Coordinates of C-alpha atoms in Angstrom, one line a residue:
Chain T
M327 CA 11.8 -56.1 10.7
N328 CA 13.8 -57.4 13.7
P329 CA 17.0 -59.1 12.5
F330 CA 16.4 -61.8 15.1
E331 CA 13.3 -62.8 13.1
H332 CA 15.4 -63.4 10.0
V333 CA 17.7 -65.7 12.0
R334 CA 14.7 -67.6 13.3
I335 CA 13.2 -68.0 9.8
A336 CA 16.5 -69.3 8.5
L337 CA 17.1 -71.7 11.4
D338 CA 13.5 -73.0 11.1
A339 CA 14.1 -73.7 7.4
L340 CA 17.4 -75.6 8.2
A341 CA 15.7 -77.5 11.1
A342 CA 13.1 -78.7 8.7
S343 CA 15.7 -80.7 6.7
K344 CA 18.3 -81.6 9.3
V345 CA 20.0 -84.4 7.4
R346 CA 20.4 -82.2 4.4
A347 CA 21.7 -79.4 6.5
F348 CA 24.2 -81.8 8.2
L349 CA 25.4 -83.2 4.9
T350 CA 25.9 -79.7 3.5
M351 CA 27.8 -78.7 6.6
L352 CA 30.0 -81.8 6.3
G353 CA 32.2 -80.1 3.6
V354 CA 32.8 -77.2 5.9
I355 CA 33.3 -79.4 9.0
I356 CA 36.0 -81.5 7.2
G357 CA 37.6 -78.3 5.8
V358 CA 37.8 -76.5 9.1
A359 CA 38.8 -79.7 11.0
S360 CA 41.7 -80.3 8.6
V361 CA 42.8 -76.6 8.9
I362 CA 42.7 -76.9 12.7
M363 CA 44.5 -80.2 12.8
L364 CA 47.3 -79.4 10.3
V365 CA 47.9 -76.0 11.8
A366 CA 48.0 -77.6 15.2
I367 CA 50.7 -79.9 14.1
G368 CA 52.7 -77.1 12.4
E369 CA 52.4 -74.9 15.5
G370 CA 53.2 -77.8 17.7
A371 CA 56.4 -78.4 15.8
K372 CA 57.3 -74.7 16.2
T373 CA 56.8 -74.9 19.9
Y374 CA 58.8 -78.1 20.0
I375 CA 61.7 -76.5 18.1
R376 CA 61.7 -73.5 20.4
T377 CA 61.9 -75.5 23.6
E378 CA 64.5 -77.7 22.2
L379 CA 66.6 -74.9 20.8
M380 CA 66.3 -72.9 24.0
G381 CA 67.3 -76.1 25.9
I382 CA 70.8 -76.0 24.4
G383 CA 71.7 -73.0 26.5
T384 CA 70.6 -69.4 26.9
N385 CA 71.8 -66.3 25.1
L386 CA 73.9 -68.4 22.9
L387 CA 76.1 -67.2 20.0
I388 CA 77.7 -69.7 17.7
I389 CA 80.8 -68.7 15.7
V390 CA 81.5 -71.0 12.7
P391 CA 84.2 -70.7 10.1
G392 CA 83.3 -69.6 6.6
K393 CA 81.1 -66.8 5.5
T394 CA 77.5 -67.8 4.9
E395 CA 75.1 -65.6 2.9
T396 CA 72.3 -65.6 5.4
S397 CA 71.9 -66.1 9.1
G398 CA 70.6 -69.5 10.1
A399 CA 71.3 -72.9 11.2
G400 CA 73.0 -74.2 8.1
H401 CA 76.2 -72.8 6.7
M402 CA 78.0 -73.2 3.4
P403 CA 81.6 -72.1 3.8
S404 CA 82.8 -70.0 0.9
S405 CA 86.5 -69.8 2.0
I406 CA 88.1 -72.1 4.5
R407 CA 90.0 -70.1 7.0
K408 CA 90.2 -71.7 10.3
L409 CA 88.9 -70.6 13.6
T410 CA 91.5 -71.2 16.2
I411 CA 91.9 -71.4 19.9
S412 CA 93.9 -68.2 19.8
D413 CA 91.0 -66.5 18.1
M414 CA 88.9 -67.5 21.1
R415 CA 91.5 -66.4 23.6
A416 CA 91.7 -63.0 21.8
L417 CA 87.9 -62.6 21.9
E418 CA 87.8 -63.7 25.6
K419 CA 90.3 -60.9 26.4
R420 CA 88.6 -58.2 24.5
T421 CA 84.8 -58.7 24.6
T422 CA 82.8 -57.0 27.3
L423 CA 79.4 -58.5 26.6
I424 CA 80.3 -62.2 26.7
R425 CA 80.0 -64.1 30.0
V426 CA 81.8 -67.2 28.9
M427 CA 83.1 -69.0 25.7
A428 CA 83.8 -72.6 24.8
A429 CA 85.7 -74.0 21.9
A430 CA 84.5 -77.2 20.2
V431 CA 86.0 -79.7 17.8
V432 CA 83.5 -82.2 16.6
S433 CA 84.4 -85.5 14.9
N434 CA 83.3 -89.1 14.7
A435 CA 85.3 -91.9 16.0
A436 CA 85.1 -95.5 17.3
V437 CA 85.2 -95.8 21.0
K438 CA 86.3 -99.1 22.4
Y439 CA 86.2 -100.6 25.9
Q440 CA 87.6 -104.2 26.1
N441 CA 85.7 -105.9 23.3
R442 CA 82.9 -103.5 23.0
L443 CA 83.0 -100.9 20.2
R444 CA 80.7 -98.0 19.4
N445 CA 80.8 -95.2 16.9
V446 CA 80.0 -92.0 18.5
Q447 CA 80.5 -88.3 18.1
I448 CA 83.5 -87.0 19.9
V449 CA 83.4 -83.4 21.1
G450 CA 86.7 -81.8 22.0
T451 CA 85.9 -78.9 24.2
D452 CA 87.0 -77.0 27.4
Q453 CA 85.9 -76.4 30.9
N454 CA 83.4 -73.7 29.9
F455 CA 81.3 -76.0 27.8
E456 CA 79.2 -77.1 30.9
A457 CA 78.1 -73.5 31.5
V458 CA 77.6 -72.5 27.9
R459 CA 75.6 -75.5 26.9
N460 CA 73.9 -76.1 30.2
L461 CA 75.2 -79.7 30.2
H462 CA 76.8 -81.1 33.3
A463 CA 78.8 -84.0 34.5
E464 CA 76.7 -86.0 37.0
I465 CA 79.3 -88.5 38.2
G466 CA 83.0 -87.6 38.4
A467 CA 84.1 -84.3 36.8
F468 CA 83.9 -82.6 33.5
I469 CA 87.0 -81.5 31.6
S470 CA 89.1 -78.9 33.5
R471 CA 91.3 -76.1 32.4
S472 CA 94.4 -78.0 33.3
D473 CA 93.1 -81.0 31.3
V474 CA 93.0 -78.8 28.2
D475 CA 96.3 -77.1 28.8
A476 CA 98.1 -80.3 29.6
R477 CA 96.4 -82.0 26.6
R478 CA 95.4 -84.8 28.9
R479 CA 93.8 -87.9 27.5
V480 CA 90.7 -87.9 29.6
A481 CA 87.1 -88.5 28.5
V482 CA 83.7 -87.8 29.8
L483 CA 81.0 -90.2 28.6
G484 CA 77.4 -89.6 27.7
R485 CA 74.8 -91.8 29.3
T486 CA 74.2 -94.0 26.2
V487 CA 77.9 -94.5 25.6
R488 CA 78.4 -95.5 29.2
T489 CA 75.6 -98.0 29.2
E490 CA 76.6 -99.5 25.9
L491 CA 80.3 -99.9 26.7
F492 CA 80.3 -100.6 30.4
G493 CA 76.9 -102.0 31.2
E494 CA 76.8 -102.2 35.0
T495 CA 80.5 -101.7 35.5
N496 CA 81.6 -98.4 37.0
P497 CA 83.6 -96.7 34.2
L498 CA 85.3 -94.1 36.3
G499 CA 89.1 -94.4 36.1
R500 CA 88.9 -97.1 33.4
M501 CA 90.7 -96.8 30.1
I502 CA 88.9 -96.6 26.8
K503 CA 90.3 -96.3 23.3
I504 CA 89.2 -93.5 21.0
G505 CA 90.5 -94.5 17.6
E506 CA 93.9 -95.9 18.6
T507 CA 94.5 -93.5 21.5
K508 CA 93.9 -94.5 25.1
F509 CA 91.8 -92.2 27.3
R510 CA 90.9 -92.4 31.0
V511 CA 87.2 -91.9 31.9
I512 CA 86.9 -89.1 34.4
G513 CA 83.2 -88.4 34.4
I514 CA 79.7 -89.3 33.2
M515 CA 77.2 -86.7 31.8
E516 CA 73.7 -86.3 33.1
K517 CA 71.0 -87.8 31.1
K518 CA 69.7 -85.3 28.5
G519 CA 67.9 -87.3 25.8
V520 CA 67.4 -86.3 22.2
T521 CA 67.5 -82.7 21.2
L522 CA 66.7 -81.6 17.7
G523 CA 67.3 -85.1 16.5
M524 CA 70.7 -85.4 18.2
D525 CA 71.3 -87.8 21.0
I526 CA 73.3 -85.8 23.5
D527 CA 73.8 -88.9 25.5
D528 CA 75.6 -90.6 22.6
H529 CA 78.6 -88.2 22.8
V530 CA 82.1 -88.5 24.3
F531 CA 83.7 -85.3 25.6
I532 CA 87.5 -84.8 25.6
P533 CA 89.8 -81.8 26.0
V534 CA 89.8 -79.6 22.9
E535 CA 93.5 -79.6 22.3
T536 CA 93.7 -83.3 22.8
A537 CA 91.0 -83.6 20.1
Q538 CA 92.9 -81.4 17.7
E539 CA 95.9 -83.6 18.3
I540 CA 94.3 -87.0 17.7
F541 CA 92.2 -85.8 14.8
D542 CA 95.1 -83.8 13.4
Q543 CA 93.2 -80.5 13.2
D544 CA 94.3 -77.1 14.1
G545 CA 91.0 -75.4 13.6
L546 CA 87.8 -75.5 15.6
T547 CA 84.4 -76.7 14.5
N548 CA 82.8 -73.8 16.3
I549 CA 83.1 -71.4 19.2
L550 CA 80.1 -71.1 21.6
A551 CA 79.6 -67.9 23.5
Q552 CA 77.1 -67.0 26.1
V553 CA 76.0 -63.3 26.1
I554 CA 75.5 -61.7 29.5
N555 CA 72.3 -59.9 28.8
E556 CA 69.6 -61.1 26.5
S557 CA 69.1 -57.5 25.3
E558 CA 72.7 -57.3 24.2
I559 CA 72.8 -60.3 21.9
E560 CA 72.8 -58.3 18.8
R561 CA 75.5 -55.9 20.1
A562 CA 77.6 -58.9 21.3
K563 CA 77.3 -60.4 17.8
E564 CA 78.5 -57.2 16.2
Q565 CA 81.3 -56.9 18.6
I566 CA 82.6 -60.4 17.9
R567 CA 82.2 -59.8 14.2
L568 CA 84.3 -56.6 14.3
M569 CA 87.0 -58.1 16.4
L570 CA 87.4 -61.3 14.4
T571 CA 87.3 -59.4 11.1
E572 CA 90.1 -57.3 12.4
R573 CA 92.1 -60.4 13.3
H574 CA 91.4 -62.2 10.1
G575 CA 91.6 -59.3 7.8
E576 CA 88.2 -60.3 6.3
E577 CA 84.9 -61.6 7.4
D578 CA 85.5 -65.3 6.8
F579 CA 83.3 -66.6 9.6
T580 CA 79.7 -66.4 10.7
V581 CA 78.2 -65.5 14.0
V582 CA 74.8 -67.0 14.4
S583 CA 72.6 -66.3 17.4
Q584 CA 70.3 -68.9 18.9
Q585 CA 67.5 -66.5 18.0
A586 CA 68.5 -66.3 14.4
M587 CA 68.6 -70.1 14.2
L588 CA 65.2 -70.2 15.9
A589 CA 63.8 -67.6 13.6
T590 CA 65.0 -69.5 10.5
M591 CA 63.6 -72.8 11.7
Q592 CA 60.4 -71.2 12.8
G593 CA 60.2 -69.5 9.4
I594 CA 60.5 -72.8 7.6
L595 CA 57.9 -74.3 9.9
S596 CA 55.6 -71.3 9.4
T597 CA 55.8 -71.8 5.6
F598 CA 55.1 -75.4 6.1
T599 CA 52.1 -74.6 8.3
Y600 CA 50.7 -72.0 5.9
V601 CA 51.0 -74.5 3.0
L602 CA 49.2 -77.2 4.9
G603 CA 46.6 -74.8 6.1
G604 CA 46.2 -73.5 2.6
I605 CA 45.7 -76.9 1.2
A606 CA 43.1 -77.6 3.9
S607 CA 41.4 -74.3 3.1
I608 CA 40.8 -75.6 -0.4
S609 CA 38.5 -78.3 1.0
L610 CA 36.8 -75.5 3.0
L611 CA 36.2 -73.7 -0.3
V612 CA 34.8 -76.9 -1.8
G613 CA 32.5 -77.0 1.2
G614 CA 31.4 -73.5 0.3
I615 CA 30.6 -74.6 -3.2
G616 CA 28.5 -77.5 -1.7
I617 CA 26.6 -74.9 0.3
M618 CA 25.9 -72.8 -2.7
N619 CA 24.7 -75.9 -4.6
I620 CA 22.3 -76.8 -1.9
M621 CA 21.1 -73.3 -1.4
L622 CA 20.3 -73.1 -5.2
V623 CA 18.3 -76.3 -4.9
S624 CA 16.6 -74.9 -1.8
V625 CA 15.7 -71.6 -3.5
R626 CA 14.2 -73.6 -6.4
E627 CA 12.3 -75.9 -4.1
R628 CA 11.0 -73.1 -2.1
T629 CA 10.0 -70.8 -5.0
R630 CA 6.3 -70.8 -4.0
E631 CA 7.3 -70.1 -0.4
I632 CA 9.3 -67.1 -1.6
G633 CA 6.4 -65.9 -3.7
L634 CA 4.1 -66.2 -0.7
R635 CA 6.4 -64.4 1.6
K636 CA 6.7 -61.6 -0.9
A637 CA 2.9 -61.5 -1.3
I638 CA 2.4 -61.1 2.4
G639 CA 4.9 -58.4 2.8
A640 CA 8.5 -59.6 2.6
S641 CA 10.7 -57.2 0.8
K642 CA 13.7 -58.2 -1.4
R643 CA 15.9 -57.4 1.5
D644 CA 14.0 -59.8 3.8
I645 CA 14.3 -62.7 1.3
L646 CA 17.9 -61.9 0.7
L647 CA 18.7 -61.9 4.4
Q648 CA 16.7 -65.1 5.0
F649 CA 18.8 -67.1 2.5
I650 CA 22.1 -65.5 3.3
I651 CA 21.6 -66.2 7.0
E652 CA 20.7 -69.8 6.1
S653 CA 24.0 -70.3 4.2
V654 CA 26.0 -68.5 6.9
A655 CA 24.3 -70.6 9.6
L656 CA 25.3 -73.7 7.7
S657 CA 29.0 -72.6 7.4
V658 CA 29.2 -71.2 10.9
V659 CA 27.7 -74.2 12.6
G660 CA 29.8 -76.4 10.4
G661 CA 32.8 -74.3 11.4
I662 CA 32.2 -74.7 15.1
I663 CA 31.7 -78.4 14.8
G664 CA 34.9 -78.6 12.6
I665 CA 36.9 -76.6 15.2
L666 CA 35.7 -78.9 18.0
F667 CA 36.3 -82.0 15.9
G668 CA 39.7 -80.8 14.7
A669 CA 40.9 -79.8 18.1
G670 CA 39.5 -83.1 19.6
V671 CA 41.4 -85.1 17.1
A672 CA 44.6 -83.1 17.6
Y673 CA 44.5 -83.4 21.4
G674 CA 43.3 -87.0 21.1
A675 CA 46.4 -87.8 19.0
K676 CA 48.6 -86.0 21.6
A677 CA 47.0 -88.0 24.4
I678 CA 47.7 -91.3 22.7
F679 CA 51.1 -90.4 21.2
P680 CA 52.6 -87.8 23.4
V681 CA 55.6 -87.5 21.0
I682 CA 53.4 -85.7 18.4
P683 CA 53.7 -82.1 19.1
V684 CA 50.3 -80.5 18.8
D685 CA 49.3 -76.9 19.6
V686 CA 45.8 -75.6 18.7
T687 CA 46.3 -71.9 18.6
A688 CA 43.8 -69.1 19.0
W689 CA 44.8 -67.6 15.7
S690 CA 44.1 -70.8 13.8
V691 CA 40.7 -71.2 15.4
T692 CA 39.8 -67.5 14.7
M693 CA 41.1 -67.8 11.1
A694 CA 39.2 -71.1 10.4
F695 CA 36.0 -69.6 11.9
T696 CA 36.3 -66.4 10.1
F697 CA 37.1 -68.2 6.8
A698 CA 34.1 -70.5 7.3
F699 CA 31.9 -67.5 8.0
L700 CA 33.1 -65.7 4.8
V701 CA 32.7 -68.9 2.8
G702 CA 29.1 -69.1 3.9
A703 CA 28.4 -65.4 3.2
F704 CA 30.2 -65.5 -0.2
F705 CA 28.6 -68.6 -1.5
G706 CA 25.3 -67.7 -0.1
I707 CA 25.1 -64.4 -2.0
Y708 CA 24.3 -65.8 -5.4
P709 CA 21.4 -68.1 -4.3
A710 CA 20.0 -65.4 -2.1
V711 CA 20.1 -62.8 -4.8
K712 CA 18.4 -65.2 -7.1
A713 CA 15.7 -65.8 -4.4
A714 CA 15.2 -62.1 -3.7
R715 CA 14.8 -61.3 -7.4
L716 CA 12.0 -63.8 -8.0
N717 CA 8.9 -62.3 -9.3
P718 CA 6.2 -63.0 -6.8
I719 CA 3.5 -63.8 -9.3
E720 CA 5.6 -66.3 -11.2
A721 CA 7.0 -67.7 -8.0
L722 CA 3.4 -68.4 -6.8
R723 CA 2.6 -70.1 -10.0
Y724 CA 5.7 -72.3 -9.9
E725 CA 4.9 -76.0 -9.9
Chain X
M1195 CA -4.8 -41.1 5.5
I1196 CA -8.3 -42.5 5.4
T1197 CA -10.5 -39.6 4.2
G1198 CA -13.7 -41.5 3.8
T1199 CA -14.7 -39.8 0.7
S1200 CA -12.0 -40.9 -1.7
P1201 CA -12.3 -44.4 -3.1
L1202 CA -10.2 -47.1 -1.5
I1203 CA -8.8 -48.2 -4.9
Q1204 CA -8.9 -46.0 -8.0
L1205 CA -7.4 -47.2 -11.3
A1206 CA -7.0 -44.7 -14.1
G1207 CA -6.0 -45.7 -17.6
I1208 CA -4.2 -48.8 -16.4
T1209 CA -2.6 -50.9 -19.2
K1210 CA -0.4 -53.9 -18.9
V1211 CA 1.7 -55.2 -21.8
F1212 CA 3.7 -58.4 -21.7
V1213 CA 6.6 -58.6 -24.0
T1214 CA 7.8 -62.0 -25.1
G1215 CA 10.6 -61.6 -27.6
S1216 CA 9.2 -59.5 -30.4
L1217 CA 5.6 -60.2 -29.3
H1218 CA 3.7 -57.5 -27.5
Y1219 CA 0.7 -58.8 -25.8
E1220 CA -1.7 -56.2 -24.3
V1221 CA -3.3 -57.9 -21.3
L1222 CA -5.0 -54.9 -19.9
K1223 CA -6.3 -52.0 -22.0
N1224 CA -7.2 -48.7 -20.4
I1225 CA -8.8 -50.0 -17.2
N1226 CA -10.7 -47.4 -15.2
L1227 CA -12.1 -48.6 -12.0
Q1228 CA -13.0 -47.5 -8.5
V1229 CA -13.5 -49.8 -5.5
Q1230 CA -15.1 -48.4 -2.3
R1231 CA -14.5 -49.6 1.2
G1232 CA -16.7 -52.5 2.2
E1233 CA -17.4 -53.7 -1.4
Y1234 CA -17.5 -57.3 -2.4
V1235 CA -16.3 -57.5 -6.0
A1236 CA -16.3 -60.6 -8.1
L1237 CA -13.9 -60.4 -11.1
T1238 CA -14.8 -62.9 -13.8
G1239 CA -14.0 -63.5 -17.4
A1240 CA -12.6 -66.1 -19.7
S1241 CA -9.0 -67.2 -19.1
G1242 CA -6.7 -64.8 -20.7
S1243 CA -9.1 -62.0 -20.2
G1244 CA -6.7 -60.3 -17.8
K1245 CA -8.6 -60.7 -14.6
S1246 CA -5.7 -62.2 -12.7
T1247 CA -3.3 -59.6 -13.9
L1248 CA -5.8 -56.9 -12.8
L1249 CA -6.0 -58.5 -9.4
N1250 CA -2.2 -58.7 -9.2
I1251 CA -1.8 -55.0 -10.1
M1252 CA -4.5 -54.0 -7.5
G1253 CA -2.7 -56.2 -5.0
C1254 CA 0.7 -54.5 -5.8
L1255 CA 2.2 -57.8 -6.8
D1256 CA 2.6 -56.5 -10.3
V1257 CA 3.1 -53.0 -11.7
P1258 CA 1.1 -51.6 -14.6
T1259 CA 2.8 -50.7 -17.9
S1260 CA 1.1 -47.3 -17.8
G1261 CA -1.7 -45.6 -16.0
H1262 CA -2.3 -44.5 -12.4
Y1263 CA -3.2 -46.5 -9.3
Y1264 CA -4.3 -44.6 -6.3
L1265 CA -4.7 -46.5 -3.0
E1266 CA -6.5 -44.2 -0.6
S1267 CA -5.5 -41.3 -2.9
D1268 CA -1.9 -42.3 -2.7
E1269 CA -0.2 -42.9 -6.0
V1270 CA 1.2 -46.5 -5.9
S1271 CA 2.5 -47.1 -9.4
T1272 CA 5.7 -45.1 -8.7
K1273 CA 6.7 -46.9 -5.4
T1274 CA 9.8 -48.9 -4.8
D1275 CA 9.9 -52.7 -4.2
T1276 CA 10.3 -52.2 -0.5
E1277 CA 7.4 -49.7 -0.3
L1278 CA 5.2 -52.1 -2.2
A1279 CA 6.2 -54.9 0.1
H1280 CA 5.2 -52.7 3.0
I1281 CA 1.8 -51.9 1.3
R1282 CA 1.1 -55.5 0.7
N1283 CA 1.8 -56.3 4.3
R1284 CA -0.3 -53.5 5.8
F1285 CA -3.2 -53.1 3.4
F1286 CA -3.7 -56.4 1.7
G1287 CA -4.4 -60.0 2.4
F1288 CA -4.1 -62.7 -0.3
V1289 CA -5.9 -66.0 -0.7
F1290 CA -4.8 -68.3 -3.5
Q1291 CA -6.3 -71.2 -5.3
S1292 CA -3.6 -73.5 -3.9
F1293 CA -3.5 -72.5 -0.3
N1294 CA 0.2 -71.9 -0.2
L1295 CA 0.6 -72.8 3.5
L1296 CA 4.2 -73.6 4.6
G1297 CA 4.3 -77.2 5.7
R1298 CA 7.0 -76.8 8.3
Y1299 CA 5.0 -74.3 10.3
T1300 CA 2.0 -75.0 12.4
V1301 CA -1.4 -73.6 11.5
A1302 CA -1.0 -70.8 14.0
E1303 CA 2.6 -70.0 12.8
N1304 CA 1.2 -69.9 9.2
V1305 CA -1.4 -67.4 10.2
A1306 CA 1.1 -65.3 12.1
L1307 CA 3.5 -65.1 9.1
P1308 CA 2.4 -61.7 7.8
M1309 CA 2.8 -60.3 11.3
V1310 CA 6.4 -61.4 11.2
Y1311 CA 7.0 -59.0 8.4
G1312 CA 4.7 -56.5 10.2
G1313 CA 7.2 -56.5 13.1
L1314 CA 5.0 -58.0 15.7
G1315 CA 6.7 -60.1 18.5
R1316 CA 6.3 -63.9 18.5
K1317 CA 4.1 -64.1 21.5
E1318 CA 1.8 -61.4 20.4
R1319 CA 1.4 -62.7 16.9
L1320 CA 0.6 -66.2 18.1
E1321 CA -2.1 -64.8 20.4
K1322 CA -3.5 -62.9 17.5
A1323 CA -3.3 -65.9 15.2
K1324 CA -5.5 -67.8 17.7
V1325 CA -8.2 -65.1 17.6
L1326 CA -8.1 -65.1 13.8
L1327 CA -8.3 -68.9 13.7
A1328 CA -11.3 -68.7 15.9
R1329 CA -12.9 -66.4 13.4
V1330 CA -12.6 -69.0 10.7
G1331 CA -13.7 -71.8 13.1
L1332 CA -10.3 -73.5 13.5
E1333 CA -9.4 -72.5 17.0
K1334 CA -8.8 -76.2 17.9
F1335 CA -6.2 -76.7 15.2
T1336 CA -3.6 -74.0 16.1
G1337 CA -0.9 -76.6 16.9
H1338 CA -1.5 -78.8 13.9
Y1339 CA 0.4 -78.8 10.7
P1340 CA -1.3 -77.9 7.4
A1341 CA -0.9 -81.4 6.0
E1342 CA -3.1 -82.8 8.8
L1343 CA -6.0 -80.6 7.6
S1344 CA -8.5 -81.0 4.8
G1345 CA -8.4 -78.7 1.8
G1346 CA -11.3 -76.6 3.0
M1347 CA -9.7 -76.2 6.4
Q1348 CA -6.4 -75.3 4.8
Q1349 CA -8.1 -72.6 2.8
R1350 CA -9.7 -71.3 5.9
V1351 CA -6.2 -71.1 7.5
A1352 CA -5.1 -69.2 4.4
I1353 CA -8.0 -66.8 4.9
A1354 CA -7.1 -66.3 8.6
R1355 CA -3.5 -65.6 7.4
A1356 CA -4.8 -63.0 4.9
L1357 CA -6.7 -61.3 7.7
A1358 CA -3.6 -61.2 10.0
N1359 CA -2.8 -57.5 9.6
N1360 CA -6.4 -56.3 9.4
P1361 CA -6.1 -55.6 5.7
A1362 CA -8.1 -52.9 3.9
V1363 CA -8.6 -55.3 1.0
L1364 CA -8.7 -59.1 0.9
F1365 CA -7.8 -60.4 -2.6
A1366 CA -8.6 -63.9 -3.6
D1367 CA -7.7 -65.7 -6.8
E1368 CA -9.9 -68.6 -7.5
P1369 CA -10.3 -69.4 -3.8
T1370 CA -12.7 -72.3 -4.4
G1371 CA -10.9 -73.7 -7.4
N1372 CA -9.2 -76.5 -5.6
L1373 CA -12.2 -77.4 -3.4
D1374 CA -15.2 -79.6 -3.8
S1375 CA -18.5 -77.8 -4.0
K1376 CA -19.5 -78.3 -0.4
T1377 CA -16.3 -77.0 1.1
G1378 CA -16.2 -74.3 -1.6
M1379 CA -19.6 -73.2 -0.3
E1380 CA -18.2 -73.0 3.2
I1381 CA -15.5 -70.6 2.0
I1382 CA -18.1 -68.6 0.1
T1383 CA -20.2 -68.3 3.2
L1384 CA -17.1 -67.2 5.2
F1385 CA -16.3 -64.5 2.6
G1386 CA -19.9 -63.3 3.0
Q1387 CA -19.5 -63.1 6.7
L1388 CA -16.2 -61.3 6.4
N1389 CA -17.8 -58.8 4.0
M1390 CA -20.6 -58.2 6.5
D1391 CA -18.0 -57.5 9.1
G1392 CA -16.6 -54.8 6.9
T1393 CA -13.8 -56.4 5.0
T1394 CA -13.4 -55.3 1.4
L1395 CA -13.2 -58.3 -0.9
I1396 CA -12.0 -58.6 -4.5
V1397 CA -12.3 -62.1 -5.8
V1398 CA -11.2 -63.5 -9.1
T1399 CA -13.4 -66.5 -9.8
H1400 CA -15.0 -68.9 -12.3
D1401 CA -17.4 -70.0 -9.6
A1402 CA -20.9 -68.7 -10.3
R1403 CA -21.8 -69.1 -6.6
V1404 CA -19.1 -66.6 -5.6
A1405 CA -20.4 -64.2 -8.2
Q1406 CA -23.9 -64.6 -6.8
H1407 CA -22.7 -63.7 -3.4
A1408 CA -20.7 -60.7 -4.5
R1409 CA -22.4 -57.4 -4.5
R1410 CA -20.6 -56.2 -7.6
M1411 CA -19.5 -58.1 -10.6
L1412 CA -16.9 -57.2 -13.1
V1413 CA -16.6 -59.2 -16.3
L1414 CA -13.4 -58.8 -18.2
A1415 CA -12.9 -59.7 -21.8
D1416 CA -9.8 -59.1 -23.9
G1417 CA -8.3 -56.8 -21.3
S1418 CA -11.3 -54.5 -20.9
I1419 CA -14.1 -54.4 -18.5
M1420 CA -17.2 -55.5 -20.3
T1421 CA -19.7 -55.5 -17.6
D1422 CA -19.8 -53.7 -14.2
Q1423 CA -22.9 -54.5 -12.3
T1424 CA -23.6 -53.4 -8.7
S1425 CA -26.5 -55.6 -7.7
R1426 CA -27.2 -59.2 -7.1
M1427 CA -26.2 -61.0 -10.2
D1428 CA -28.4 -63.1 -12.4
V1429 CA -27.1 -66.6 -12.7
S1430 CA -27.2 -66.3 -16.5
V1431 CA -24.3 -63.9 -16.4
S1432 CA -22.0 -66.7 -15.6
S1433 CA -23.0 -68.4 -18.8
G1434 CA -20.9 -65.8 -20.6
E1435 CA -17.8 -67.4 -19.2
A1436 CA -16.0 -69.7 -21.6
P1437 CA -14.8 -72.9 -19.9
A1438 CA -11.1 -72.6 -19.4

């Protein structure tokens, strides 16, 4: 018998009770839609993190003091041995794979202009910061080499700091106070916005050695390095590791690549996505049980039909296929509606709230669809076997 | 396959035992029977005499406990479920007391149903269904649904369906049981015509009128064939039937 006939028989049976078929599908629709929506959010977050993290610069290596167990964004120092500017100078002289390096000292301080006060993050750095971080002064100038060397008290303001402290006034050349120390404003940064929860515009940049002086530190918070070739990031990382280990006598620092940070964060988000998808899949499973339930009722209701079909020449296989196709059709159609509905809600939410990162991926659609199909096939087996095994005589006598 | 000389159906030493727990109930005892092509056989007997079981075995809906069943000299009792399904589809047509039409299909689609399992395309089988419906006088009702038809008409649809694959034998189990006497008579007349046209009929019935029309009458009692008469029956024979 032509398999197409089985499909037609199954679809005819479903069409005969449309409301029931729809209600049965609802479980699968909700299950698949939630898988699609939740995975879309998880994947959207991953894409968001990637763009944001790549936005802080390209081919970036970050050297932080203290040895951490694993690579990644967070670090837990086990021994405090400082990273110094001379460490960086030594690396600059010897590395062959690094284009440029920048030192950074990061601290919090109150910034004051006349009677306005604002607590901001102060970044002590040098002239290479612009290139490494892909952050530029838009008005005036960024910190120069001579500013660093002469330990000048000059500051470059982020956009938010500028607006909050000066309003409409032109801040260039004006004096501000960072803590108790006076600084001259020499530049304004371009507008950058929030990256990874950090408002770059709410920073003040000063020369690194000046920062060490006013914060009374001789170490660095981190050293940023830009690798020349993307393909040599790992080699550059190793080179730095060997050179610094040699200088320090032990490996008391960590070199983290942007990729590694990305990988860690993506890893966390993937787990998050899988967990959400997994929870949503449970509802898909419940939908499958709903299908099985209805199919069992349907087999019982159609006992005489099954008996008749057997009498006029349907084999066990024919009956089995008829009922399995019915349950698969329920789950597959439910799956398709669920995918459309889930993707619709996800993109609808994005259209209304563009902040929500949403990304409906092919793999989640494929997975949800396949899973729906398997649910239908699996939960359809038992009712179908039951139908196929019916004795035609008893089935025909069934009241 | 069709040799012409061998009987269409030959039963040799057929028994059927139903086992319910520790109870063994012998429904058929050593049945030996031959049915030739073109016969019109009425199968009567008290309820519980085994006539329906015998019909089911001959129609390959049931398998005997022991004995041999030859359909056109072909041993049937050893065949698999799929083979039996194929035989039912190709050789037999069934008419039941309660018509067993599928309500979601039109009359024509119901008639075409056996051809679905026979592998005929949709267009062909609906064409053929129309011809069959014309044969039972229902050509005007092809697009109707069974629920829109009277009981007698529904049974005629069922008969058209039973004829779908040009069966060698048409089995009927109490075909007039759910009909009033007038419509029952129409069905009996239709059976007579079908038999005249060459269809072999085996009918289980309580209806004396069916028995009258049949050319051969088998009376079963306690799982054995009591009477086997191949002539027009005397009405008195039906008095041997116990009311169910």
